[in-house]
Coordinates of C-alpha atoms in Angstrom, one line a residue:
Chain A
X1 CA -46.1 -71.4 5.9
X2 CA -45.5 -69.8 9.2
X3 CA -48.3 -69.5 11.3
X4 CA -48.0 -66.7 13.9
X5 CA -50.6 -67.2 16.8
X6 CA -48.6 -65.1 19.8
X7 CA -52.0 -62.9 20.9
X8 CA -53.1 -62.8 24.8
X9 CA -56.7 -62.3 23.8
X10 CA -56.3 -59.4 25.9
X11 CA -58.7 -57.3 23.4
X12 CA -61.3 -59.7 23.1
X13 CA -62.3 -59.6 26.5
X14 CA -62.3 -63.2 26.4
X15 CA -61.1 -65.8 29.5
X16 CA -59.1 -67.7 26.6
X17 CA -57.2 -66.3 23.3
X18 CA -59.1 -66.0 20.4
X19 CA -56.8 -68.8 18.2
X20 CA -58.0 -70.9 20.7
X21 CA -61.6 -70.4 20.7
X22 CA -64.2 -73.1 19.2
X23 CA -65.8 -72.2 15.9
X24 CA -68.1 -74.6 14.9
X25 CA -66.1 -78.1 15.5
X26 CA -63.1 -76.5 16.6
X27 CA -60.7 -74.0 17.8
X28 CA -60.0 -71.1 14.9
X29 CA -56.2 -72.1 14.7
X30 CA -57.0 -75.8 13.7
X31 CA -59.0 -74.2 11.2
X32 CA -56.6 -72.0 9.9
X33 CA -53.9 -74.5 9.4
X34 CA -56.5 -76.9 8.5
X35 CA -56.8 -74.3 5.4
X36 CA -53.3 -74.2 4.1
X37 CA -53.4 -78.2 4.5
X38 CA -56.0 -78.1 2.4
X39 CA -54.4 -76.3 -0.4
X40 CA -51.5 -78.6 -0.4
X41 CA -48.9 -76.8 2.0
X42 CA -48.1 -79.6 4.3
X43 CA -44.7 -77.5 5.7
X44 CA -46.0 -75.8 8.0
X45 CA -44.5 -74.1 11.4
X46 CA -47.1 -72.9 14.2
X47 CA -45.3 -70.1 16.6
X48 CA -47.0 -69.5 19.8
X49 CA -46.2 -68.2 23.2
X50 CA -43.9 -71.2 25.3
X51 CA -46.7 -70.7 28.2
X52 CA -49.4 -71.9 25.3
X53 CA -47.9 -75.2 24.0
X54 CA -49.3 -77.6 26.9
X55 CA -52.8 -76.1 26.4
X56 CA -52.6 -76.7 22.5
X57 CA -51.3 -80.2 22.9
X58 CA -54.5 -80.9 25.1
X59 CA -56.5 -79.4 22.3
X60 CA -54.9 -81.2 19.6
X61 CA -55.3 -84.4 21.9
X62 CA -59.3 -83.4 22.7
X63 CA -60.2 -82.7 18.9
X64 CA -58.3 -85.6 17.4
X65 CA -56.3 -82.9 15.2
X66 CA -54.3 -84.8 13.0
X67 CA -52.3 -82.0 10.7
X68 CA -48.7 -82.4 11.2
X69 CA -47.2 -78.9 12.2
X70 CA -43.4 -77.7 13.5
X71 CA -44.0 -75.9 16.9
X72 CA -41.7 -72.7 17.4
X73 CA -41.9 -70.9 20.3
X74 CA -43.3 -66.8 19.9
X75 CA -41.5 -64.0 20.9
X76 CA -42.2 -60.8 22.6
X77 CA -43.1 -58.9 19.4
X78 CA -44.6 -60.4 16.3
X79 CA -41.4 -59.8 14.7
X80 CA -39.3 -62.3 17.0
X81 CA -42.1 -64.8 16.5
X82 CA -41.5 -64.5 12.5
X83 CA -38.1 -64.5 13.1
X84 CA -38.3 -68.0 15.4
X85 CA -39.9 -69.4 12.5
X86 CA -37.5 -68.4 9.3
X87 CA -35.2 -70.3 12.1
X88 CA -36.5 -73.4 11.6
X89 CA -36.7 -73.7 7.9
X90 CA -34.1 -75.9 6.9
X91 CA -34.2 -75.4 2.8
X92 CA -32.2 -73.0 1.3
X93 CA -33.9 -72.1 -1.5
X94 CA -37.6 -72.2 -1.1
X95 CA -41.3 -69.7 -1.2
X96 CA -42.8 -68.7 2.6
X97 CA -46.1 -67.5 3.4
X98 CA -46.7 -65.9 6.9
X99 CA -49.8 -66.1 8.0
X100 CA -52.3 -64.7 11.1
X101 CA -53.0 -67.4 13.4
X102 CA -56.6 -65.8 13.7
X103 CA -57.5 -65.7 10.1
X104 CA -59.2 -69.1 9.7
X105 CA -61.1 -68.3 6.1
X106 CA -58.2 -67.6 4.6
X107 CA -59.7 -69.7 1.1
X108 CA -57.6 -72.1 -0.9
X109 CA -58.1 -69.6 -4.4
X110 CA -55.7 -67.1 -2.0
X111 CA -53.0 -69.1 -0.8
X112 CA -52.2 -70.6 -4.2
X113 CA -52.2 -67.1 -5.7
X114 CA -49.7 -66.2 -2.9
X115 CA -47.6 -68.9 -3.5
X116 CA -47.8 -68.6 -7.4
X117 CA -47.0 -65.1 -7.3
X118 CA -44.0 -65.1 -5.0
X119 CA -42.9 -67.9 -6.9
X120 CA -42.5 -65.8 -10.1
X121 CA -42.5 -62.4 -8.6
X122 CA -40.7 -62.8 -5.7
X123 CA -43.3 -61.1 -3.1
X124 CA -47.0 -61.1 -2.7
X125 CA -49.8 -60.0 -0.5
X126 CA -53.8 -60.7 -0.9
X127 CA -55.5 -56.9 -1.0
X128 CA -59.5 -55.8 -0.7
X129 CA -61.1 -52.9 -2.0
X130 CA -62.6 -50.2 0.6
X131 CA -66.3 -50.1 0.6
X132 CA -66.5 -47.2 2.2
X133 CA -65.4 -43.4 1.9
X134 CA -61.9 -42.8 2.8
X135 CA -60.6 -39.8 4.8
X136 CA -57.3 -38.9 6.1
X137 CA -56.2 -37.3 9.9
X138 CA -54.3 -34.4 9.3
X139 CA -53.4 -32.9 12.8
X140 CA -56.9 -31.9 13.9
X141 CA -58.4 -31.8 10.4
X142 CA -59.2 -34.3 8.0
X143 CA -59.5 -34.6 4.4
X144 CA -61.0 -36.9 1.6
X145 CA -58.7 -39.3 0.0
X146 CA -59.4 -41.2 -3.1
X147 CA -60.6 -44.7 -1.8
X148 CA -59.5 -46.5 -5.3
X149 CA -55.8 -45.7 -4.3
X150 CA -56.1 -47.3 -1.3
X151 CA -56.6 -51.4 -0.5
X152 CA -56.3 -52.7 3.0
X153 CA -53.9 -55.9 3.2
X154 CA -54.0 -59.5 4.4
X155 CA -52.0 -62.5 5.1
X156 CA -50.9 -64.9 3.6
X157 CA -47.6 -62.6 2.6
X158 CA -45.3 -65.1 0.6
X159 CA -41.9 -64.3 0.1
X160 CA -39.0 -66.1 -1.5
X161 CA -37.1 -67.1 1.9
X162 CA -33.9 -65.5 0.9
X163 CA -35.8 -62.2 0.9
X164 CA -37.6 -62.7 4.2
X165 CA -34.7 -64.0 6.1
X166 CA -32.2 -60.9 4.2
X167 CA -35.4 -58.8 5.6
X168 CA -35.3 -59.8 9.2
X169 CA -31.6 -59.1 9.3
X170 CA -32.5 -54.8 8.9
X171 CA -32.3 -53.5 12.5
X172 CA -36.0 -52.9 12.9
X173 CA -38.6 -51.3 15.7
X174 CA -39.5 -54.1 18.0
X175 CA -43.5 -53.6 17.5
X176 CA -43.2 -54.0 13.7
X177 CA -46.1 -56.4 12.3
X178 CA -46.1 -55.7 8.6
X179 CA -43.8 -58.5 6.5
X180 CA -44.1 -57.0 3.1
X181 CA -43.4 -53.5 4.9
X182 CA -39.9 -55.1 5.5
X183 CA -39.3 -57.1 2.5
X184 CA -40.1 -53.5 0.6
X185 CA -36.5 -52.4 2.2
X186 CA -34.9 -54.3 0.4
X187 CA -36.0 -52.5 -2.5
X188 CA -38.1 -55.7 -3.8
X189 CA -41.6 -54.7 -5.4
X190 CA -44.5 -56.3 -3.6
X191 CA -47.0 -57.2 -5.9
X192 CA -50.5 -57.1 -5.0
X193 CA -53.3 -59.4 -5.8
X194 CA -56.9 -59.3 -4.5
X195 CA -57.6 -61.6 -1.6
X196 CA -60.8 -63.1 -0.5
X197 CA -63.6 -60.9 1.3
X198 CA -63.9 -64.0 4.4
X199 CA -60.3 -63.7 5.3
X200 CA -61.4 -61.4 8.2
X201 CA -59.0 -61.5 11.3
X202 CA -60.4 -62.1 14.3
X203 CA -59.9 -59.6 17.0
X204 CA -63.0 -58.2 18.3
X205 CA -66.0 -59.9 19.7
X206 CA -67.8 -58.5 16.6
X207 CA -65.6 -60.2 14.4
X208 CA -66.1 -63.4 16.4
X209 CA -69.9 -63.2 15.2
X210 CA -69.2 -62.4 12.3
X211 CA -66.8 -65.9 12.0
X212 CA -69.7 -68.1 13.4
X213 CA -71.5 -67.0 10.5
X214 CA -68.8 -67.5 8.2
X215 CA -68.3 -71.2 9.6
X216 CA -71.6 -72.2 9.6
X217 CA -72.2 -70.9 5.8
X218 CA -69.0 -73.3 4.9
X219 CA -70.5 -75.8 7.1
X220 CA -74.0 -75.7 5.1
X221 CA -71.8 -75.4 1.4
Chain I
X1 CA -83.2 -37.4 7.8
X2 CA -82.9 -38.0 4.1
X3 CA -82.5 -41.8 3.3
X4 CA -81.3 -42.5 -0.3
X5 CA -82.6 -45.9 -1.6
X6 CA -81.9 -45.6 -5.2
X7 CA -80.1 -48.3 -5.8
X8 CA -81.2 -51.1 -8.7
X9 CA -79.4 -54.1 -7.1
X10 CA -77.4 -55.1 -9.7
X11 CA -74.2 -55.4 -7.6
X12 CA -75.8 -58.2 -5.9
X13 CA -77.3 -60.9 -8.4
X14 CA -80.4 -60.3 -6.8
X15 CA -84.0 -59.9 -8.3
X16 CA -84.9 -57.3 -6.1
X17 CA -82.7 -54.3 -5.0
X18 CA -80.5 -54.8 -1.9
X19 CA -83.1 -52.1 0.6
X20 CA -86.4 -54.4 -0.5
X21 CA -84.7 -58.1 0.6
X22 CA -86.2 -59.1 3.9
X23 CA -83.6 -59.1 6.9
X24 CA -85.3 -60.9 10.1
X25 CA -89.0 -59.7 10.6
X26 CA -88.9 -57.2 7.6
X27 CA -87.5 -55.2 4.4
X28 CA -83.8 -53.4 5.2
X29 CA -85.0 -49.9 4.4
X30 CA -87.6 -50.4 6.8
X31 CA -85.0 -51.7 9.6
X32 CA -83.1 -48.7 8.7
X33 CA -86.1 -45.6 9.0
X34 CA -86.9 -47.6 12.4
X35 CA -83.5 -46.7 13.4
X36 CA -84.2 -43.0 13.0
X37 CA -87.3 -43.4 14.4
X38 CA -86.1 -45.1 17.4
X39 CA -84.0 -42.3 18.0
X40 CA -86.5 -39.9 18.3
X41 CA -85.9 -38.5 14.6
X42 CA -89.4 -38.2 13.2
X43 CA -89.2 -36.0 10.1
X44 CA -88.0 -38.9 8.2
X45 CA -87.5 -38.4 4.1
X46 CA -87.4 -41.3 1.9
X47 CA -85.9 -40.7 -1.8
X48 CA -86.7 -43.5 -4.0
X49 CA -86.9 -44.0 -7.8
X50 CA -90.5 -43.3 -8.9
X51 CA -90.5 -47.0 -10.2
X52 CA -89.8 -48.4 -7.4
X53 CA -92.8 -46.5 -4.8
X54 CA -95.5 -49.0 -6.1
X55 CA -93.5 -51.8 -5.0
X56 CA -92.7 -50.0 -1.6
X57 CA -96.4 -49.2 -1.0
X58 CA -97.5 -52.3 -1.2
X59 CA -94.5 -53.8 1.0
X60 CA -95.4 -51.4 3.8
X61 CA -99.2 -52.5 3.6
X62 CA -98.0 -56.4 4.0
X63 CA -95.5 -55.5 6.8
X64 CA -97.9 -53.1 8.5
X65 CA -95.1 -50.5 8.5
X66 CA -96.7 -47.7 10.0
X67 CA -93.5 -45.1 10.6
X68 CA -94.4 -41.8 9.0
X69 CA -92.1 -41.1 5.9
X70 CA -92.3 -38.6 3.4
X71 CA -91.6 -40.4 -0.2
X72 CA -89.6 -38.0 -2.3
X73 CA -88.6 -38.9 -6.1
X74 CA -84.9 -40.0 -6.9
X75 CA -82.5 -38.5 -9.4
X76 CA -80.0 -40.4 -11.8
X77 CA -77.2 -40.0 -9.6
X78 CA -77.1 -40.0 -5.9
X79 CA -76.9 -36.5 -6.1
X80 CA -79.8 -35.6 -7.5
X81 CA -82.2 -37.7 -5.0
X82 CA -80.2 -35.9 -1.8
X83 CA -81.0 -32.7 -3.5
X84 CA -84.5 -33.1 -4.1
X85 CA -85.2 -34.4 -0.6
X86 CA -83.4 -31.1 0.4
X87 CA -86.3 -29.9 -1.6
X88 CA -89.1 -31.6 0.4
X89 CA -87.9 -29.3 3.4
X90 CA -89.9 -26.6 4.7
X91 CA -87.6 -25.9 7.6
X92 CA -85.6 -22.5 7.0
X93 CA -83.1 -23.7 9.9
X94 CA -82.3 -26.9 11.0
X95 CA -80.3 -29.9 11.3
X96 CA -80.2 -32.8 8.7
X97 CA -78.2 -35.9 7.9
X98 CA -78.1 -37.9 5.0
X99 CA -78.3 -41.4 5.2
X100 CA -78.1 -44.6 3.1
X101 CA -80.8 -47.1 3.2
X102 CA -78.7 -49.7 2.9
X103 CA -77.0 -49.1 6.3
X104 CA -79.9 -50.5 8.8
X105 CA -77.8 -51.2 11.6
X106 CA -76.8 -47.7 12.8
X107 CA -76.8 -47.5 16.6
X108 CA -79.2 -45.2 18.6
X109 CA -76.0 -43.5 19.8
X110 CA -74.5 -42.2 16.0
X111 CA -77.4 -40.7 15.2
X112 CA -77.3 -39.0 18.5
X113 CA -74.0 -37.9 18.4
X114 CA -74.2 -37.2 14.1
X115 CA -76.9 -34.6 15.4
X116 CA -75.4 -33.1 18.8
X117 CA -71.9 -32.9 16.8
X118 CA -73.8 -31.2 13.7
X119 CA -75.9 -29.2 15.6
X120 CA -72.6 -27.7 18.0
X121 CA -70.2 -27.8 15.0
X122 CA -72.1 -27.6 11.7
X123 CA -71.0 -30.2 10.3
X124 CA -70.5 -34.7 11.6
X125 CA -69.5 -37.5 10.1
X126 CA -69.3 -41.3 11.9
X127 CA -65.6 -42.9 11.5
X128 CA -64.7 -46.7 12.0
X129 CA -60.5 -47.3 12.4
X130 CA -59.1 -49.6 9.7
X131 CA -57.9 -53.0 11.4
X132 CA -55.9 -54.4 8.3
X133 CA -52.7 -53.0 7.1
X134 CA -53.0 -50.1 4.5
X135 CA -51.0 -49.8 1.4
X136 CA -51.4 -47.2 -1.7
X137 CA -51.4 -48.1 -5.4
X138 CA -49.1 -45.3 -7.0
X139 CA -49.1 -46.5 -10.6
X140 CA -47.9 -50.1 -10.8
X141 CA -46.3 -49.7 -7.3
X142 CA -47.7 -49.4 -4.3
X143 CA -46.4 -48.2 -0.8
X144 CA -47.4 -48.9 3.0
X145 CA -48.9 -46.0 4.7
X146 CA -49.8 -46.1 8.1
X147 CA -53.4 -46.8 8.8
X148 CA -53.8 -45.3 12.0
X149 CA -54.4 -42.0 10.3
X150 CA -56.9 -43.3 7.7
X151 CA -60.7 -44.2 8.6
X152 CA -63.4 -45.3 6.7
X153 CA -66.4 -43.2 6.9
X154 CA -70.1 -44.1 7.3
X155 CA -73.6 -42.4 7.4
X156 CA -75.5 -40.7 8.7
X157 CA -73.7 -37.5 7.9
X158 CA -75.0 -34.5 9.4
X159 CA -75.5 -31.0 8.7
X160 CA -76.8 -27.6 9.0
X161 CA -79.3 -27.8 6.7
X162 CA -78.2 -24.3 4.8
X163 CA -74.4 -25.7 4.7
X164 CA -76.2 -28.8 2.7
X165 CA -78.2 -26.6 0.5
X166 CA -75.2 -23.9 -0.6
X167 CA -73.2 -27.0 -1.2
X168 CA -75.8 -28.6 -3.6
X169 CA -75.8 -25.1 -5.4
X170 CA -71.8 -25.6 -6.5
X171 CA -71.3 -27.3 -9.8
X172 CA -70.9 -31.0 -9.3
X173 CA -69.8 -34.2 -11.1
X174 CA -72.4 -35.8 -11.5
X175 CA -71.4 -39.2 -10.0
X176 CA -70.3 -37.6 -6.6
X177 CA -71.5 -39.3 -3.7
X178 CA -70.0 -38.1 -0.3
X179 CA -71.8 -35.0 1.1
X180 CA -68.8 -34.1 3.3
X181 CA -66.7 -34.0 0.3
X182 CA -69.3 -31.4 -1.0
X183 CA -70.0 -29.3 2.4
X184 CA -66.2 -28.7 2.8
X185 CA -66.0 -26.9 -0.7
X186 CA -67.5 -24.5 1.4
X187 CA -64.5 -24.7 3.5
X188 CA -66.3 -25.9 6.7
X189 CA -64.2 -28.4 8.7
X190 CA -66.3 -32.0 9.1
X191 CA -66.0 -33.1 12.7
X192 CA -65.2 -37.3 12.4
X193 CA -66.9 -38.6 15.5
X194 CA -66.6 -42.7 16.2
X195 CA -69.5 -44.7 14.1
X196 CA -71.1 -48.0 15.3
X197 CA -69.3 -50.8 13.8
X198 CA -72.1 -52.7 13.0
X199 CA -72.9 -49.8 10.6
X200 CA -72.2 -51.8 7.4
X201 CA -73.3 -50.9 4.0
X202 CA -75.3 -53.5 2.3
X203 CA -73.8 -54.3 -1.1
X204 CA -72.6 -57.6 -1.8
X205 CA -74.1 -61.2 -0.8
X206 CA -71.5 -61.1 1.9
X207 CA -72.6 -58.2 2.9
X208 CA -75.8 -59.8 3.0
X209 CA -74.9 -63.0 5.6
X210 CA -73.3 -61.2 8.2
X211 CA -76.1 -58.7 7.7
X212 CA -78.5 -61.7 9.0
X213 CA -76.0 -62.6 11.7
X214 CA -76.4 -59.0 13.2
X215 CA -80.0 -59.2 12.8
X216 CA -80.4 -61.9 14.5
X217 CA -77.8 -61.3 17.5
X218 CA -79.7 -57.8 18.0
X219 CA -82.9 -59.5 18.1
X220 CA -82.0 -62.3 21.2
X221 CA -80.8 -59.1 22.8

């Protein structure tokens, strides 16, 4: 798995970035990889800014964190951070999952699933249903849309490598953050499977409530 | 306002429906007319199943809930109870918004704006942007589309109250449950102003845990 943590924090209003903040016994990226160590995915490659990897090494250092992890450094998009990361694969033939640094509760159930599923299909990514009513911006108007057509999208996106690396070779917009999105233009099928309703990402201070409440309910389980 | 509370609970394994379950100091529904009330909307109309106003009776006795509410009968459908709180109107002209009981956490400021927007433009509905990636299901394929001009949309939605009545009058499925949907058969353009994210709908147990995290945060504050 690749691990992208390259965010400032700049949205969370936040002195540090938010992979880096505590939740419960420790910062939300020792929990995320913590996750996919858990579900038996011991390969895995942590991309984050150069300027970070002193500052992680004392937090791996102050929480005794243990996981073994490749460290790759980020680049200015999300894509060149990706990108880093194929880079230091060294198999040829093998299935990779990119993952949101900041999406700690990713749960076991979903990265088996991802890995199964690109496995035999080639190309998966975890979807939720919509709660609420969808409508669509049309210029200054708007209009409802049928929310059952629609599912938001998640990471873990697993891939066979060949197609992800094939993938990154497509001349592409430098701001582009969406793997399957890419893998698509390749003309592979993505095939969707439904994700679990914890695997919130954590961008807002909202959200960081809403992950203390998260943690401490796993905590109590 | 016309709060629907018809709902039986079965989506969440519950005894009691979702608007009865006790969220800090007292039932949701009654978190949720206390945000109208708060907001210095006083004609407040409840629409409940008629099996359910014996139990609600004697929950406001043993909370002491003294916010004056009409009780109105509910329908089958969600339909049917919005329509005969319409009903329970005397008003000839005025403003009203529909609102789901199940959504106690909506801010002093959208119910503000729901009516200033309604009131000015006839017709208001609260938006929240969409923070994962979007795709849609077209058969067994589905496609990215870009999220930025999709958004989820809450209550309270707010109208004119003759708008809401002529569109009650138009032949209806029976299951439909967005009034906007409804009011722009009468081809009167729904102004999207930005909700309160802490706006959720109730449904699921999930729901339900970071439902007590927000209670509890808004209650140190």
């Amino acid at each position: 798995v690749i691990i992208v943590a390259g965010g400032s924090g700049s949205r969370m209003g936040l002195q540090i970035p938010k992979q880096f903040v505590v939740l419960g016994d420790k910062p939300v990226l020792m929990h995320t990889i913590q996750a996919f160590y858990n579900a038996d995915i011991s390969n895995i490659i942590l991309v984050i800014p150069s300027s970070h990897k002193e500052y992680w090494n004392d937090l791996r250092e102050k929480y005794s964190f243990e996981i073994p992890h490749v460290i790759v450094p980020g680049g200015l998009f999300r894509s060149a951070s990706v990108s880093n990361g194929l880079d230091a694969i060294s198999e040829e033939d093998a299935v990779v999952a990119v993952h949101d640094g900041v999406r700690p509760f990713v749960s076991r159930e979903t990265i088996t699933r991802a890995f199964e599923i690109a496995e035999q299909d080639g190309a998966s990514v975890p979807y939720l249903d919509i709660s609420d009513s969808l409508r669509k911006i049309e210029g200054i108007t708007n209009k409802p849309v049928d929310r059952d057509r629609f599912k938001t999208v998640q990471t873990p996106q697993c891939f066979r490598l060949w197609m992800l690396k094939k993938a990154y070779k497509i001349p592409q917009l430098p701001s582009f953050n969406d793997d399957a999105t890419l893998v698509e233009m390749l003309d592979v099928p993505i095939k969707l499977f439904k994700g679990n309703q914890e695997n919130i990402k954590i961008t807002t201070p909202f959200d960081l409530i809403i992950a203390e409440t998260i943690i401490s309910k796993l905590q109590e389980a």
